Amino acid sequence: MTAIQHRKPFTALLVGGILAASLTACGGDDGGKATDTAAGKATTAAATAPAAAPMADPAADPATAGQPFGTACAAVPKDGAGSFAGMAADPVATAASHNPLLSTLVAAVTKAGLVDTLNSAKDITVFAPTDDAFAKLPKKDLDAVLADKDKLTKILTYHVVPQRLSPTTLTGAHKTLETHEVTATGSTPDFTVNGSAKVLCGNVQTANATVYIVDNVLMPAS
């Protein structure tokens, strides 16, 4: 009896230890599964979370993105050779011939024999007076200029700068093909050239030029 009684506490301790170890092991498995589940949920949430909104691109502003601007741009055809896309494919004199605002200028350029000169030039800026701009000149003065090729050439080349001027580089004084300077003031969309000629439609692209359509004929110093 004594031997048997001494064995009972030992046996109880042994069984208790085994049960405790088993419970600990089971608890460890559940803990691992819980951890794995939480990690999986976190990964899924990260994958499905909406992406952060991209930062605004300042180049998307029409004023700096190479887009034409100005009130007269609405008069430009929406499609065809005279549209902005059509003019971009042609050299400047050819492009101007398709623009309904510039028929007098095109006639003057043709009369002066400057079509090939302008079409073959590389990277120029043209200040292009509208038909209404030429109509502001007294008829006798306009007829006299058109009849004098040298004077006509001098006036027309005064409207051409031998480099492309974007809206961000337009302001300032720029030497022309005629050799005298033109001066532009203001900022997009309100530019003035030589203090009186307003830009009506600016930053018009052709294959070899940037065009600013203006409401006055520019006159070089005599």
mmCIF file of C-alpha atoms in Angstrom:
data_model
loop_
_atom_site.group_PDB
_atom_site.id
_atom_site.type_symbol
_atom_site.label_atom_id
_atom_site.label_comp_id
_atom_site.label_asym_id
_atom_site.label_seq_id
_atom_site.Cartn_x
_atom_site.Cartn_y
_atom_site.Cartn_z
ATOM 1 C CA MET A 1 0.000 0.000 0.000
ATOM 2 C CA THR A 2 2.712 2.437 0.810
ATOM 3 C CA ALA A 3 4.537 1.899 -2.471
ATOM 4 C CA ILE A 4 1.346 2.354 -4.413
ATOM 5 C CA GLN A 5 0.460 5.530 -2.507
ATOM 6 C CA HIS A 6 3.882 7.022 -3.199
ATOM 7 C CA ARG A 7 3.474 6.389 -6.924
ATOM 8 C CA LYS A 8 0.153 8.300 -7.233
ATOM 9 C CA PRO A 9 1.595 11.842 -6.847
ATOM 10 C CA PHE A 10 4.344 11.021 -9.324
ATOM 11 C CA THR A 11 1.823 9.652 -11.812
ATOM 12 C CA ALA A 12 -0.434 12.685 -11.398
ATOM 13 C CA LEU A 13 2.456 15.050 -12.010
ATOM 14 C CA LEU A 14 3.491 13.142 -15.111
ATOM 15 C CA VAL A 15 -0.017 13.182 -16.600
ATOM 16 C CA GLY A 16 -0.441 16.874 -15.757
ATOM 17 C CA GLY A 17 2.843 17.694 -17.470
ATOM 18 C CA ILE A 18 1.850 15.834 -20.619
ATOM 19 C CA LEU A 19 -1.531 17.601 -20.750
ATOM 20 C CA ALA A 20 0.075 20.991 -20.218
ATOM 21 C CA ALA A 21 2.572 20.351 -22.989
ATOM 22 C CA SER A 22 -0.227 19.276 -25.326
ATOM 23 C CA LEU A 23 -2.291 22.380 -24.586
ATOM 24 C CA THR A 24 0.731 24.622 -25.100
ATOM 25 C CA ALA A 25 1.422 23.026 -28.453
ATOM 26 C CA CYS A 26 -2.189 23.461 -29.565
ATOM 27 C CA GLY A 27 -2.182 27.055 -28.394
ATOM 28 C CA GLY A 28 1.010 27.689 -30.400
ATOM 29 C CA ASP A 29 -0.629 26.357 -33.578
ATOM 30 C CA ASP A 30 -3.663 28.609 -33.133
ATOM 31 C CA GLY A 31 -1.426 31.596 -32.449
ATOM 32 C CA GLY A 32 0.537 30.943 -35.655
ATOM 33 C CA LYS A 33 -2.630 30.567 -37.656
ATOM 34 C CA ALA A 34 -3.951 33.858 -36.227
ATOM 35 C CA THR A 35 -0.696 35.614 -37.063
ATOM 36 C CA ASP A 36 -0.732 34.249 -40.623
ATOM 37 C CA THR A 37 -4.365 35.322 -41.073
ATOM 38 C CA ALA A 38 -3.656 38.855 -39.834
ATOM 39 C CA ALA A 39 -0.648 39.167 -42.147
ATOM 40 C CA GLY A 40 -2.726 37.937 -45.069
ATOM 41 C CA LYS A 41 -5.427 40.501 -44.374
ATOM 42 C CA ALA A 42 -2.838 43.280 -44.144
ATOM 43 C CA THR A 43 -1.312 42.236 -47.480
ATOM 44 C CA THR A 44 -4.741 42.101 -49.155
ATOM 45 C CA ALA A 45 -5.652 45.532 -47.785
ATOM 46 C CA ALA A 46 -2.401 47.021 -49.063
ATOM 47 C CA ALA A 47 -2.936 45.489 -52.502
ATOM 48 C CA THR A 48 -6.503 46.756 -52.805
ATOM 49 C CA ALA A 49 -5.915 50.210 -51.308
ATOM 50 C CA PRO A 50 -6.464 53.013 -53.880
ATOM 51 C CA ALA A 51 -3.286 54.461 -55.347
ATOM 52 C CA ALA A 52 -2.288 57.933 -54.277
ATOM 53 C CA ALA A 53 -3.403 60.660 -56.686
ATOM 54 C CA PRO A 54 -0.581 61.736 -59.020
ATOM 55 C CA MET A 55 0.850 65.209 -58.569
ATOM 56 C CA ALA A 56 -0.379 67.836 -61.001
ATOM 57 C CA ASP A 57 1.804 68.310 -64.056
ATOM 58 C CA PRO A 58 2.479 72.023 -64.620
ATOM 59 C CA ALA A 59 3.106 71.283 -68.304
ATOM 60 C CA ALA A 60 -0.583 70.375 -68.648
ATOM 61 C CA ASP A 61 -1.447 74.080 -68.413
ATOM 62 C CA PRO A 62 -2.445 75.197 -71.951
ATOM 63 C CA ALA A 63 -0.384 78.341 -71.433
ATOM 64 C CA THR A 64 2.820 76.303 -71.301
ATOM 65 C CA ALA A 65 1.863 73.122 -73.173
ATOM 66 C CA GLY A 66 2.283 74.346 -76.742
ATOM 67 C CA GLN A 67 -1.426 75.111 -77.219
ATOM 68 C CA PRO A 68 -2.674 78.125 -79.229
ATOM 69 C CA PHE A 69 -4.349 80.853 -77.182
ATOM 70 C CA GLY A 70 -6.325 84.024 -77.846
ATOM 71 C CA THR A 71 -9.754 85.229 -78.896
ATOM 72 C CA ALA A 72 -9.129 84.945 -82.649
ATOM 73 C CA CYS A 73 -8.209 81.271 -82.387
ATOM 74 C CA ALA A 74 -11.934 80.498 -82.568
ATOM 75 C CA ALA A 75 -11.934 81.680 -86.205
ATOM 76 C CA VAL A 76 -9.415 79.009 -87.205
ATOM 77 C CA PRO A 77 -11.080 76.012 -88.947
ATOM 78 C CA LYS A 78 -11.554 72.939 -86.784
ATOM 79 C CA ASP A 79 -10.187 70.555 -89.413
ATOM 80 C CA GLY A 80 -8.501 70.497 -92.795
ATOM 81 C CA ALA A 81 -5.364 72.267 -94.009
ATOM 82 C CA GLY A 82 -6.338 75.532 -92.291
ATOM 83 C CA SER A 83 -6.822 73.952 -88.868
ATOM 84 C CA PHE A 84 -4.141 74.024 -86.188
ATOM 85 C CA ALA A 85 -3.266 70.396 -86.940
ATOM 86 C CA GLY A 86 -3.184 71.081 -90.675
ATOM 87 C CA MET A 87 -0.942 74.139 -90.323
ATOM 88 C CA ALA A 88 1.442 72.206 -88.093
ATOM 89 C CA ALA A 89 2.177 69.902 -91.010
ATOM 90 C CA ASP A 90 3.101 72.680 -93.490
ATOM 91 C CA PRO A 91 5.906 75.266 -93.627
ATOM 92 C CA VAL A 92 4.815 78.709 -92.537
ATOM 93 C CA ALA A 93 3.986 80.466 -95.835
ATOM 94 C CA THR A 94 2.008 77.464 -97.039
ATOM 95 C CA ALA A 95 0.264 77.137 -93.673
ATOM 96 C CA ALA A 96 -0.690 80.835 -93.717
ATOM 97 C CA SER A 97 -2.253 80.441 -97.165
ATOM 98 C CA HIS A 98 -4.829 78.103 -95.607
ATOM 99 C CA ASN A 99 -5.713 80.486 -92.773
ATOM 100 C CA PRO A 100 -8.783 82.652 -93.512
ATOM 101 C CA LEU A 101 -7.422 85.497 -91.359
ATOM 102 C CA LEU A 102 -4.205 85.967 -93.334
ATOM 103 C CA SER A 103 -5.083 86.315 -97.034
ATOM 104 C CA THR A 104 -3.641 89.847 -97.387
ATOM 105 C CA LEU A 105 -0.404 88.817 -95.688
ATOM 106 C CA VAL A 106 -0.072 85.818 -98.003
ATOM 107 C CA ALA A 107 -0.640 88.047 -101.044
ATOM 108 C CA ALA A 108 2.051 90.452 -99.796
ATOM 109 C CA VAL A 109 4.540 87.635 -99.121
ATOM 110 C CA THR A 110 3.912 86.255 -102.615
ATOM 111 C CA LYS A 111 4.325 89.682 -104.229
ATOM 112 C CA ALA A 112 7.623 90.199 -102.380
ATOM 113 C CA GLY A 113 8.906 86.788 -103.518
ATOM 114 C CA LEU A 114 9.389 85.584 -99.940
ATOM 115 C CA VAL A 115 7.381 82.345 -100.056
ATOM 116 C CA ASP A 116 10.403 80.093 -100.578
ATOM 117 C CA THR A 117 12.498 82.127 -98.130
ATOM 118 C CA LEU A 118 9.979 81.671 -95.323
ATOM 119 C CA ASN A 119 9.147 78.069 -96.167
ATOM 120 C CA SER A 120 12.808 77.030 -96.164
ATOM 121 C CA ALA A 121 13.764 78.933 -92.999
ATOM 122 C CA LYS A 122 14.397 76.866 -89.894
ATOM 123 C CA ASP A 123 12.842 77.593 -86.505
ATOM 124 C CA ILE A 124 11.496 81.116 -86.913
ATOM 125 C CA THR A 125 8.788 83.212 -85.277
ATOM 126 C CA VAL A 126 6.336 85.140 -87.458
ATOM 127 C CA PHE A 127 4.139 87.992 -86.296
ATOM 128 C CA ALA A 128 1.285 87.705 -88.776
ATOM 129 C CA PRO A 129 -1.022 90.719 -89.277
ATOM 130 C CA THR A 130 -4.636 89.860 -90.022
ATOM 131 C CA ASP A 131 -6.566 91.127 -93.035
ATOM 132 C CA ASP A 132 -8.201 93.687 -90.714
ATOM 133 C CA ALA A 133 -4.741 94.866 -89.618
ATOM 134 C CA PHE A 134 -3.794 95.640 -93.231
ATOM 135 C CA ALA A 135 -7.182 97.298 -93.734
ATOM 136 C CA LYS A 136 -6.272 99.852 -91.038
ATOM 137 C CA LEU A 137 -3.616 101.257 -93.363
ATOM 138 C CA PRO A 138 -4.764 103.994 -95.763
ATOM 139 C CA LYS A 139 -5.387 102.357 -99.128
ATOM 140 C CA LYS A 140 -2.972 104.639 -100.986
ATOM 141 C CA ASP A 141 -0.211 103.771 -98.484
ATOM 142 C CA LEU A 142 -0.905 100.039 -98.738
ATOM 143 C CA ASP A 143 -0.960 100.198 -102.539
ATOM 144 C CA ALA A 144 2.321 102.127 -102.519
ATOM 145 C CA VAL A 145 3.980 99.532 -100.284
ATOM 146 C CA LEU A 146 2.719 96.640 -102.394
ATOM 147 C CA ALA A 147 4.117 98.339 -105.488
ATOM 148 C CA ASP A 148 7.580 98.811 -103.922
ATOM 149 C CA LYS A 149 9.212 95.381 -103.549
ATOM 150 C CA ASP A 150 12.166 96.617 -101.501
ATOM 151 C CA LYS A 151 9.968 98.464 -99.024
ATOM 152 C CA LEU A 152 7.526 95.564 -98.892
ATOM 153 C CA THR A 153 10.356 93.120 -98.195
ATOM 154 C CA LYS A 154 11.679 95.374 -95.437
ATOM 155 C CA ILE A 155 8.279 95.492 -93.726
ATOM 156 C CA LEU A 156 7.574 91.778 -94.060
ATOM 157 C CA THR A 157 10.986 90.642 -92.810
ATOM 158 C CA TYR A 158 10.504 92.953 -89.824
ATOM 159 C CA HIS A 159 7.723 90.553 -88.808
ATOM 160 C CA VAL A 160 10.120 87.578 -88.639
ATOM 161 C CA VAL A 161 12.438 86.636 -85.768
ATOM 162 C CA PRO A 162 15.109 84.002 -86.610
ATOM 163 C CA GLN A 163 14.272 81.740 -83.667
ATOM 164 C CA ARG A 164 11.185 80.089 -82.222
ATOM 165 C CA LEU A 165 9.686 82.110 -79.375
ATOM 166 C CA SER A 166 7.367 80.265 -77.014
ATOM 167 C CA PRO A 167 4.909 82.162 -74.796
ATOM 168 C CA THR A 168 7.431 81.883 -71.956
ATOM 169 C CA THR A 169 10.217 83.505 -74.009
ATOM 170 C CA LEU A 170 8.159 86.002 -76.033
ATOM 171 C CA THR A 171 8.427 88.959 -73.664
ATOM 172 C CA GLY A 172 11.433 91.152 -74.421
ATOM 173 C CA ALA A 173 13.278 92.609 -77.404
ATOM 174 C CA HIS A 174 14.088 90.366 -80.374
ATOM 175 C CA LYS A 175 16.159 91.103 -83.457
ATOM 176 C CA THR A 176 14.293 90.482 -86.713
ATOM 177 C CA LEU A 177 15.416 89.388 -90.168
ATOM 178 C CA GLU A 178 15.110 93.040 -91.166
ATOM 179 C CA THR A 179 17.743 93.707 -88.395
ATOM 180 C CA HIS A 180 15.693 96.062 -86.197
ATOM 181 C CA GLU A 181 14.127 94.750 -82.983
ATOM 182 C CA VAL A 182 10.527 94.083 -82.078
ATOM 183 C CA THR A 183 9.544 94.244 -78.426
ATOM 184 C CA ALA A 184 6.850 92.138 -76.821
ATOM 185 C CA THR A 185 5.314 92.863 -73.445
ATOM 186 C CA GLY A 186 2.752 91.085 -71.258
ATOM 187 C CA SER A 187 2.102 87.442 -70.500
ATOM 188 C CA THR A 188 -0.192 84.668 -71.669
ATOM 189 C CA PRO A 189 -2.792 85.331 -72.974
ATOM 190 C CA ASP A 190 -2.301 89.112 -73.157
ATOM 191 C CA PHE A 191 0.729 90.071 -75.236
ATOM 192 C CA THR A 192 1.381 93.346 -77.054
ATOM 193 C CA VAL A 193 4.058 93.857 -79.697
ATOM 194 C CA ASN A 194 5.743 97.261 -80.125
ATOM 195 C CA GLY A 195 3.225 98.827 -77.761
ATOM 196 C CA SER A 196 0.247 98.636 -80.118
ATOM 197 C CA ALA A 197 -0.160 95.277 -81.867
ATOM 198 C CA LYS A 198 -2.226 92.879 -79.770
ATOM 199 C CA VAL A 199 -1.697 89.145 -80.112
ATOM 200 C CA LEU A 200 -5.088 87.773 -81.176
ATOM 201 C CA CYS A 201 -4.094 84.141 -81.550
ATOM 202 C CA GLY A 202 -0.675 83.059 -80.341
ATOM 203 C CA ASN A 203 1.594 80.049 -80.244
ATOM 204 C CA VAL A 204 0.274 78.653 -83.537
ATOM 205 C CA GLN A 205 2.675 75.964 -84.722
ATOM 206 C CA THR A 206 3.723 75.266 -88.312
ATOM 207 C CA ALA A 207 6.352 72.828 -89.528
ATOM 208 C CA ASN A 208 9.114 75.428 -89.245
ATOM 209 C CA ALA A 209 7.693 78.370 -87.305
ATOM 210 C CA THR A 210 5.744 79.635 -84.336
ATOM 211 C CA VAL A 211 3.129 82.198 -85.371
ATOM 212 C CA TYR A 212 1.545 85.033 -83.398
ATOM 213 C CA ILE A 213 -1.409 86.580 -85.237
ATOM 214 C CA VAL A 214 -1.559 90.310 -84.480
ATOM 215 C CA ASP A 215 -4.043 93.119 -85.074
ATOM 216 C CA ASN A 216 -1.637 95.737 -86.454
ATOM 217 C CA VAL A 217 1.049 95.836 -89.140
ATOM 218 C CA LEU A 218 4.483 96.354 -87.561
ATOM 219 C CA MET A 219 6.565 99.130 -89.076
ATOM 220 C CA PRO A 220 10.380 99.141 -88.824
ATOM 221 C CA ALA A 221 12.326 102.270 -88.137
ATOM 222 C CA SER A 222 13.057 104.116 -91.362
#
